[in-house]
Amino acid sequence: MAEHKAFSATGNQMVAEAMRQVDPDVMAAYPITPQTTIVENYAKYVANGLVHTEFVTVESEHSAMSACVGASAAGARVATATASQGLALMWEELYIAAGMRTPIVMANANRALSAPINIHGDHSDVMGARDSGWIMLFAETAQEAYDNTVISFRIAEDERVLLPVMTTLDGFITSHAMERCVLEDDQVVKDFVGEYTPAHPLLNDEAPVGHGMFAFGDSYMKYRLAVRRANMGALPVVEEYGKAWAEICGRPFDLVETWGAEDADYLVVCLGSAAGIARHVCRALREEGVRAGVVRPRVYRPFPAEQVAAACKNAKAIAVLDRADAIGASHAPLCADVVGSLFDAGITVPVKNYVFGLGGADVPVSQVETVYRDLAAVADGTSDTTLGFLGM
Amino acid sequence: MSQLIEIRWHARAGQGAVTAAKLVADTALLGGSYIQAMPEYGPERTGAPLKAYTRISEDPIELHNNITNPSIVVVLDDTLLDGVDVVEGLLEGGTVVLNTSLSVEEVREKLGVGDDVKIAVVDASGIAMDTIKRDIPNTPIVGALSKVTGVVPLDLVKERLLETFGKKFAQEMIDANLESVDRAYEEVRFA
């Protein structure tokens, strides 16, 4: 494995670099707020002739995803990026992209939804896409956003999957913060993703196919089952390409990353950048003799239920931190998945759900420390476990 | 785990605090450290008070949040002292570096901090006007920061500046920036 020069970059830059190295055939994107610099950087690569991508500027995010679906169905390798209200405006096409089995790769800088008007970091936008059929990856760092983006193309295009992949990073926290990063060589990435051969392109007169057809309930349900199976079946594929890339770049890949989970009494389960803060808190708590740990799914759809349950099986109490709410439900999105996974595995540990860090609200170390300290009361049943808003 | 250095920058939008936060991070990276640099995003109006952050560590940095307990605070505009509690959460034995023409004693009194806090003052705006010919105190203040805290060595700061400016600016501008760093390094007063 080659030693690479470390440099500073934001998560957005790193995702743009990964996409430059892959050099997809088409990128369709809407270039105005809340778009990120991923697309801005990519437009520069196009203008400077660094990529051969057909860059399509459109009049809305709705059109951006429509153009991506069309290009992908035609047989192109397609990538794009969005965030916040932009992703929300794509909602209709997200389902179409998954239902038509178009292997689009889209980066999302996870951000809030209005109102009040806000485009800062949280997972409200991306959780709106969770049932659409897309594969969803969550990065903790800018470096991981890069790695996740590279593997996304392989996952999406694999014939066992053929689904769009959303490669996400936390808005502002990871997307706009500068961190120490490394890039693999362009050719290494190109070799890893390989030449794209579309499975069923429209533009092939030797094997004519139709895409996006009408379907009655009888066949519609079969298609939807096929999407579910493809998504659920993608877990080993995600792992396979994640591990293959880890082998090349030397940075580990696990579907579910754990820290201290084996012997932890108190666990936090969370997605994305918050896991780093939790690990930081755990190190300090361990020095006091408190057995604390962290469980972080790196892939959220399909949900790695067995892996999460296995990681949680020894805990006395668990806190699930959700950076988005599911208003009207007893649990926010991640917690609903975690509780379901534990229930299926016959694990009856008490789980406390917190909604935290909405709309760019800061998550100080002290707040996460409180979560761990309060888990003792959750464990002995003296604290209630109804959903709470952290810091409120 | 080795020491994590956390720097909080206070400035007004347009003074280049974000660039300075990144310059310090990039300089530390040049020296082999792990780094983080980010602004606290808010309404982007020229003149509005803003904060930016730099983290430096020999180990990978896991924290992804605002810096609430810095060991170093840098203030690029002393008119902020009237409205912003710049020493909020400052760690014991911490350092405050200010762009000001006030004396160390005057600043100490204004901030209401004791001798355990190191106060460093430099007229970075004056130096910037002399050298760069514009009131952009962000580059010189890094020279002062280097002298007072040693978080980044002066020669690396200049090496990093050359790397960044070398591609974009005329030699005259590069020299002016390097001179501003040297002058702030020499002229900073602290106690």
XYZ file of C-alpha atoms in Angstrom:
583
model
C 0.000 0.000 0.000
C 1.436 3.342 -1.073
C 2.227 6.137 1.398
C 0.344 9.269 0.421
C 1.030 12.859 1.267
C -1.422 14.150 3.853
C -3.195 17.367 2.985
C -6.089 19.370 4.369
C -9.525 19.119 2.806
C -13.167 19.446 3.673
C -15.548 16.509 3.353
C -17.059 18.190 0.312
C -13.663 18.418 -1.356
C -12.952 14.769 -0.618
C -16.260 13.607 -2.110
C -15.645 15.774 -5.175
C -12.158 14.248 -5.510
C -13.572 10.717 -5.331
C -16.083 11.573 -8.034
C -13.345 13.166 -10.153
C -11.303 9.992 -9.898
C -14.298 7.870 -10.890
C -15.154 10.322 -13.713
C -18.806 9.367 -14.265
C -20.445 9.922 -17.661
C -23.123 12.291 -16.433
C -23.629 14.582 -13.464
C -26.897 16.506 -13.288
C -27.149 18.986 -10.449
C -28.851 22.118 -9.280
C -26.145 24.626 -8.399
C -27.851 26.921 -5.872
C -28.226 26.805 -2.044
C -28.528 24.386 -0.323
C -26.226 22.687 -2.830
C -22.715 22.030 -1.526
C -19.256 22.732 -2.896
C -19.128 19.103 -4.054
C -20.916 20.181 -7.209
C -19.070 23.506 -7.362
C -15.726 21.718 -7.258
C -16.892 19.177 -9.785
C -18.026 21.906 -12.192
C -14.454 23.233 -12.048
C -13.057 19.806 -12.901
C -15.384 19.740 -15.893
C -14.418 23.267 -16.951
C -10.721 22.464 -16.570
C -11.014 19.299 -18.606
C -10.007 16.983 -15.744
C -13.036 14.752 -16.343
C -15.057 13.796 -19.383
C -18.398 14.033 -17.528
C -21.392 15.633 -19.227
C -22.379 18.205 -16.613
C -26.064 19.083 -16.803
C -27.213 22.139 -14.886
C -30.930 21.974 -14.286
C -33.553 24.289 -12.857
C -34.304 22.349 -9.666
C -33.324 19.316 -7.638
C -36.468 17.630 -8.908
C -35.094 17.970 -12.415
C -31.593 17.031 -11.282
C -32.692 13.608 -10.104
C -35.008 13.217 -13.126
C -32.049 13.826 -15.431
C -29.927 11.397 -13.402
C -32.596 8.693 -13.693
C -32.895 9.264 -17.439
C -29.144 9.200 -17.991
C -28.708 6.115 -15.828
C -31.532 4.253 -17.592
C -29.928 5.164 -20.910
C -26.769 3.407 -19.746
C -24.538 6.133 -18.307
C -22.592 6.021 -15.059
C -24.216 8.848 -13.098
C -23.342 10.810 -9.979
C -24.749 13.889 -8.280
C -24.898 15.647 -4.933
C -27.472 17.494 -2.919
C -28.489 18.473 0.617
C -31.340 19.623 2.820
C -34.366 21.061 0.982
C -32.712 19.948 -2.231
C -32.946 16.307 -1.217
C -36.511 16.901 -0.046
C -37.421 18.250 -3.476
C -36.015 15.059 -5.018
C -38.334 12.860 -2.973
C -40.522 11.718 -5.864
C -37.534 10.807 -8.038
C -35.697 9.021 -5.236
C -38.347 6.317 -5.301
C -38.276 6.246 -9.098
C -34.489 5.885 -9.131
C -34.677 2.913 -6.769
C -37.742 1.349 -8.400
C -36.152 1.583 -11.848
C -32.982 0.075 -10.385
C -30.762 2.900 -11.646
C -27.332 2.635 -9.973
C -26.872 6.382 -9.383
C -24.390 7.552 -6.753
C -25.451 10.665 -4.900
C -23.620 12.460 -2.127
C -25.694 14.163 0.516
C -24.365 16.632 3.074
C -26.895 15.797 5.790
C -28.745 18.907 6.799
C -31.884 20.206 8.439
C -35.254 20.880 6.847
C -37.189 24.102 7.312
C -39.128 25.558 9.107
C -37.703 27.516 10.797
C -35.377 28.171 7.846
C -32.211 26.178 8.454
C -29.676 24.363 6.289
C -27.263 23.375 9.041
C -26.149 19.920 10.017
C -28.540 17.180 11.070
C -30.122 14.072 9.543
C -33.637 15.366 8.869
C -33.186 15.454 5.098
C -31.591 12.047 4.719
C -34.054 10.270 7.020
C -36.793 11.356 4.640
C -35.110 9.150 2.044
C -34.632 6.109 4.224
C -37.614 4.101 2.893
C -37.016 4.919 -0.770
C -34.923 1.846 -1.560
C -31.569 3.640 -1.780
C -28.512 2.151 -0.115
C -27.348 4.674 2.489
C -23.838 5.109 3.866
C -22.894 7.476 6.705
C -19.356 8.842 7.047
C -17.799 9.963 10.314
C -14.939 11.946 8.780
C -13.969 13.644 5.527
C -11.627 10.742 4.806
C -14.402 8.247 5.294
C -16.712 10.292 3.061
C -14.098 9.803 0.356
C -13.767 6.072 0.954
C -17.537 5.586 1.114
C -17.988 7.464 -2.152
C -15.451 5.297 -3.950
C -17.090 2.054 -2.845
C -20.583 3.410 -3.581
C -20.093 2.982 -7.320
C -19.192 -0.688 -6.954
C -22.141 -1.368 -4.644
C -24.658 0.446 -6.847
C -23.514 -1.162 -10.083
C -23.121 -4.724 -8.802
C -25.672 -6.972 -10.523
C -26.697 -8.380 -7.133
C -27.754 -4.864 -6.109
C -28.527 -2.453 -8.980
C -29.781 0.249 -6.681
C -28.852 3.886 -6.200
C -26.466 4.650 -3.342
C -26.488 7.724 -1.143
C -23.058 8.469 0.308
C -23.650 10.889 3.156
C -21.587 13.121 5.388
C -22.702 15.413 8.190
C -23.543 18.876 6.881
C -21.009 21.540 7.895
C -19.576 19.342 10.672
C -17.894 17.080 8.123
C -18.803 18.683 4.811
C -17.286 22.107 5.531
C -14.683 21.402 8.226
C -11.098 20.985 7.130
C -9.366 17.783 8.209
C -6.202 15.881 7.471
C -6.854 13.580 4.521
C -5.121 11.462 1.920
C -6.099 10.599 -1.637
C -5.386 7.311 -3.332
C -3.930 7.535 -6.833
C -6.419 8.265 -9.600
C -5.571 5.025 -11.365
C -6.105 2.986 -8.193
C -9.644 4.342 -7.925
C -10.293 3.895 -11.645
C -9.096 0.296 -11.462
C -11.209 -0.335 -8.375
C -14.468 0.906 -9.891
C -13.598 -0.412 -13.359
C -15.246 0.372 -16.678
C -18.994 0.661 -16.335
C -21.115 -1.817 -18.246
C -24.789 -1.006 -17.743
C -26.924 -4.078 -17.082
C -30.005 -3.123 -19.119
C -29.390 0.126 -21.010
C -32.165 1.777 -22.996
C -29.709 2.733 -25.705
C -29.075 -0.764 -26.948
C -31.060 -1.666 -30.056
C -29.876 -5.263 -29.908
C -31.662 -5.879 -26.640
C -34.570 -3.424 -26.452
C -35.939 -2.853 -22.966
C -38.489 -0.597 -21.352
C -37.937 1.364 -18.147
C -40.386 3.095 -15.852
C -43.468 1.237 -17.036
C -46.943 1.165 -15.488
C -47.710 -1.793 -13.233
C -50.927 -2.979 -11.573
C -51.020 -4.270 -8.041
C -50.122 -7.810 -8.961
C -46.852 -6.982 -10.712
C -46.208 -3.718 -8.798
C -45.951 -5.694 -5.580
C -43.462 -8.097 -7.152
C -41.295 -5.173 -8.241
C -41.406 -3.651 -4.790
C -40.465 -6.990 -3.246
C -37.578 -7.193 -5.688
C -36.370 -3.761 -4.526
C -36.597 -4.860 -0.892
C -34.702 -8.049 -1.604
C -32.026 -6.203 -3.556
C -31.612 -3.667 -0.760
C -31.584 -6.202 2.075
C -29.322 -8.483 0.063
C -26.817 -5.678 -0.466
C -25.362 -5.964 3.033
C -22.720 -8.598 2.146
C -21.987 -6.693 -1.075
C -21.374 -3.487 0.870
C -19.080 -5.409 3.172
C -17.289 -7.118 0.289
C -16.428 -3.844 -1.476
C -15.791 -2.043 1.781
C -13.250 -4.680 2.787
C -11.746 -4.795 -0.704
C -11.194 -1.042 -0.618
C -9.852 -1.258 2.948
C -7.311 -3.773 1.665
C -6.137 -1.220 -0.923
C -6.153 1.951 1.184
C -5.298 0.471 4.578
C -8.206 2.124 6.370
C -10.519 -0.369 8.039
C -14.084 -0.989 6.941
C -16.823 -2.507 9.074
C -20.547 -2.453 8.465
C -20.846 -1.570 12.124
C -17.876 0.064 13.791
C -17.601 -0.576 17.488
C -15.439 0.830 20.249
C -15.290 -0.983 23.567
C -18.617 -2.683 22.865
C -17.461 -6.168 23.916
C -17.384 -5.384 27.631
C -19.273 -2.076 27.785
C -22.077 -1.683 30.318
C -23.226 1.511 28.663
C -23.414 1.939 24.923
C -24.216 4.812 22.617
C -25.461 3.975 19.136
C -25.254 6.790 16.597
C -24.524 7.605 12.961
C -21.844 9.818 11.453
C -19.602 12.375 13.112
C -21.148 12.154 16.592
C -19.470 8.760 17.083
C -16.104 10.501 17.401
C -17.369 12.676 20.237
C -18.792 9.573 21.938
C -15.454 7.731 21.635
C -13.680 10.763 23.087
C -16.052 10.674 26.075
C -15.635 6.891 26.430
C -11.854 7.172 26.739
C -12.251 9.557 29.671
C -14.994 7.438 31.294
C -12.891 4.272 30.964
C -10.131 5.978 32.946
C -12.660 6.370 35.774
C -13.574 2.713 35.470
C -16.908 3.292 33.707
C -17.230 0.684 30.974
C -18.547 2.754 28.091
C -18.653 1.998 24.391
C -19.850 3.163 20.985
C -21.649 1.396 18.150
C -21.763 3.153 14.788
C -23.443 1.644 11.729
C -21.506 2.835 8.672
C -24.305 1.575 6.453
C -27.843 2.529 7.453
C -29.844 1.065 4.559
C -29.860 -1.861 4.467
C -29.828 -1.776 8.270
C -27.175 -4.133 9.676
C -29.604 -5.472 12.274
C -27.720 -8.643 13.236
C -24.417 -6.814 13.561
C -25.949 -4.070 15.698
C -27.675 -6.610 17.946
C -24.452 -8.594 18.314
C -22.560 -5.429 19.255
C -25.213 -4.491 21.846
C -25.763 -7.880 23.449
C -23.610 -7.357 26.555
C -24.770 -3.853 27.452
C -26.780 -3.020 30.580
C -28.294 0.079 29.001
C -28.150 1.686 25.582
C -28.654 5.256 24.408
C -29.507 5.787 20.763
C -28.677 9.275 19.524
C -30.786 10.403 16.592
C -29.900 13.549 14.669
C -33.436 13.606 13.260
C -36.869 13.160 14.734
C -39.753 11.000 13.560
C -42.475 13.216 14.932
C -45.487 11.300 16.136
C -43.566 8.049 16.567
C -42.358 6.632 19.865
C -38.794 6.415 18.526
C -36.708 8.509 16.156
C -35.512 6.661 13.014
C -32.234 5.080 14.153
C -33.670 4.055 17.507
C -36.650 2.361 15.871
C -34.170 0.298 13.858
C -32.022 -0.497 16.882
C -34.965 -1.482 19.090
C -36.339 -3.677 16.305
C -32.965 -5.365 15.877
C -32.647 -6.039 19.611
C -36.200 -7.353 19.849
C -35.637 -9.756 16.946
C -32.456 -10.987 18.598
C -34.264 -11.531 21.915
C -32.201 -8.870 23.694
C -34.167 -7.007 26.336
C -31.729 -4.306 27.396
C -33.354 -0.928 28.206
C -32.911 1.654 25.451
C -33.138 5.408 25.862
C -33.647 7.490 22.726
C -32.368 11.054 22.382
C -32.893 13.471 19.543
C -29.823 15.724 19.445
C -27.895 18.293 17.431
C -30.745 19.448 15.210
C -30.189 22.297 12.781
C -26.497 22.623 13.586
C -27.006 22.716 17.371
C -23.611 22.077 18.899
C -22.974 18.796 20.684
C -20.560 19.590 23.495
C -18.599 16.808 25.150
C -20.475 17.477 28.399
C -23.785 16.657 26.710
C -22.600 13.250 25.533
C -21.024 12.604 28.928
C -24.430 13.221 30.524
C -25.938 10.621 28.208
C -23.484 7.975 29.468
C -23.870 8.978 33.123
C -27.656 8.835 32.887
C -27.499 5.296 31.504
C -26.867 3.930 35.000
C -30.391 5.011 35.974
C -31.747 3.624 32.715
C -30.078 0.296 33.504
C -31.587 -0.027 36.991
C -35.008 1.117 35.802
C -35.124 4.354 37.789
C -35.073 6.545 34.678
C -37.860 6.517 32.149
C -36.981 5.669 28.591
C -39.331 7.875 26.632
C -37.679 9.862 23.886
C -35.853 12.976 25.065
C -34.381 16.003 23.329
C -30.760 16.199 24.422
C -29.852 19.481 26.092
C -33.459 20.724 26.146
C -3.416 10.081 24.210
C -1.264 13.095 23.417
C -2.393 16.633 24.052
C -5.134 18.139 21.947
C -4.628 21.846 21.307
C -7.822 23.801 20.779
C -7.778 27.366 19.447
C -10.828 29.596 19.222
C -10.773 32.611 16.933
C -12.923 35.693 17.458
C -13.218 38.209 14.652
C -15.543 40.146 12.464
C -16.515 38.676 9.128
C -14.088 39.931 6.506
C -10.981 39.990 8.717
C -9.769 36.623 7.526
C -10.184 34.628 10.731
C -11.247 31.503 8.854
C -8.202 31.774 6.610
C -6.005 32.200 9.703
C -7.643 29.207 11.416
C -6.839 27.163 8.321
C -3.325 28.587 8.000
C -2.458 27.464 11.522
C -4.007 24.038 10.868
C -2.180 23.667 7.557
C 1.088 24.699 9.180
C 0.641 22.094 11.918
C -0.187 19.519 9.253
C 3.041 20.423 7.473
C 4.740 19.498 10.751
C 3.004 16.105 10.718
C 0.061 16.767 13.034
C -3.589 15.905 12.674
C -5.729 19.004 12.302
C -9.202 20.408 12.070
C -10.270 23.919 11.082
C -13.748 25.263 10.678
C -15.799 28.386 11.018
C -18.922 28.542 13.108
C -21.441 29.165 10.381
C -23.949 31.929 10.820
C -25.330 34.802 8.809
C -22.492 35.833 6.500
C -22.467 39.621 6.841
C -19.261 41.616 6.671
C -18.538 43.010 10.111
C -20.652 40.509 12.043
C -18.921 38.830 14.986
C -17.855 35.290 14.139
C -15.961 32.403 15.630
C -13.641 29.928 13.985
C -11.801 26.938 15.381
C -8.496 25.123 14.973
C -7.649 21.757 16.518
C -4.159 20.263 16.496
C -3.139 16.851 17.795
C -0.534 14.172 17.269
C -3.374 11.627 17.140
C -6.385 11.531 14.826
C -8.953 14.065 16.026
C -12.276 12.529 16.979
C -14.157 15.564 18.211
C -16.598 17.090 15.764
C -18.092 20.008 17.633
C -17.441 23.606 18.548
C -14.556 24.454 20.828
C -15.998 25.492 24.169
C -12.868 25.105 26.321
C -9.947 26.427 24.294
C -6.417 26.667 25.624
C -5.786 29.529 23.199
C -8.076 32.353 22.135
C -7.175 34.719 19.293
C -9.049 37.999 18.956
C -8.691 39.836 15.652
C -10.760 42.891 16.612
C -10.608 44.471 20.059
C -14.018 46.150 19.607
C -15.416 42.649 20.165
C -14.288 42.813 23.811
C -17.275 45.026 24.630
C -19.893 42.607 23.318
C -18.398 39.126 23.262
C -17.086 37.119 26.220
C -13.946 36.008 24.418
C -12.498 34.215 27.459
C -15.625 32.121 28.026
C -14.561 28.561 28.824
C -10.839 29.383 28.502
C -8.811 26.663 30.207
C -6.719 27.439 33.266
C -3.316 28.700 32.249
C -4.692 29.587 28.824
C -3.506 32.290 26.445
C -5.312 35.166 24.746
C -3.656 36.765 21.708
C -5.183 40.053 20.593
C -4.893 42.433 17.694
C -4.999 45.694 19.604
C -3.058 48.817 20.441
C -4.017 48.425 24.096
C -1.353 47.288 26.570
C -1.267 43.870 28.234
C -2.406 45.474 31.500
C -5.306 47.306 29.871
C -6.500 44.133 28.189
C -6.155 42.121 31.382
C -8.315 44.629 33.196
C -10.882 44.764 30.400
C -11.137 40.962 30.323
C -11.137 40.694 34.096
C -8.698 37.792 34.130
C -5.895 37.054 36.561
C -2.206 36.358 36.073
C -2.839 32.688 35.337
C -4.040 33.763 31.888
C -1.293 34.819 29.518
C -2.241 37.963 27.585
C -0.437 38.812 24.352
C -0.999 42.032 22.410
C 0.150 43.046 18.964
C -0.962 45.808 16.616
C -1.582 43.367 13.799
C -3.809 45.840 11.944
C -1.034 48.472 12.026
C 1.502 45.907 10.826
C -0.882 44.795 8.061
C -1.370 48.424 6.941
C 2.414 48.940 6.868
C 3.240 45.767 4.992
C 0.223 44.378 3.109
C -1.317 47.889 2.812
C -4.710 46.614 3.902
C -6.243 46.075 7.320
C -6.196 42.296 7.100
C -4.673 41.318 10.461
C -5.035 37.558 9.988
C -1.588 36.772 8.634
C 0.475 38.857 11.078
C -1.463 37.577 14.091
C -0.293 34.040 13.251
C 3.284 35.291 13.697
C 2.347 36.551 17.159
C 0.571 33.290 17.968
C 3.675 31.361 16.973
C 5.908 33.411 19.260
C 3.640 33.343 22.296
C 2.326 29.780 22.221
C 4.736 27.845 20.028
C 1.847 25.817 18.597
C 3.362 26.287 15.161
C 7.004 27.247 14.525
C 7.623 30.489 12.621
C 9.634 28.886 9.817
C 6.814 26.427 9.105
C 4.275 29.272 9.059
C 6.353 30.993 6.402
C 6.864 27.790 4.476
C 3.128 27.213 4.455
C 2.427 30.814 3.381
C 4.857 30.420 0.499
C 3.096 27.220 -0.515
C -0.340 28.877 -0.494
C 0.561 32.296 -1.873
C 3.220 31.093 -4.264
C 0.646 29.960 -6.761
C -1.651 32.946 -6.588
C 0.178 36.173 -5.721
C 2.925 38.454 -6.968
C 6.309 38.282 -5.194
C 5.707 41.723 -3.695
C 2.541 40.522 -1.972
C 4.209 37.344 -0.747
C 7.111 39.327 0.720
C 4.693 41.736 2.410
C 2.856 38.843 4.061
C 6.068 37.176 5.212
C 7.311 40.487 6.592
C 4.041 40.987 8.462
C 4.474 37.614 10.145
C 8.065 38.417 11.136
C 7.121 41.815 12.492
C 4.242 40.505 14.592
C 6.554 37.756 15.897
C 9.008 40.452 17.026
C 6.560 43.086 18.201
C 4.108 41.012 20.232
C 4.170 41.820 23.952
C 2.927 39.358 26.523
C 2.781 38.605 30.203
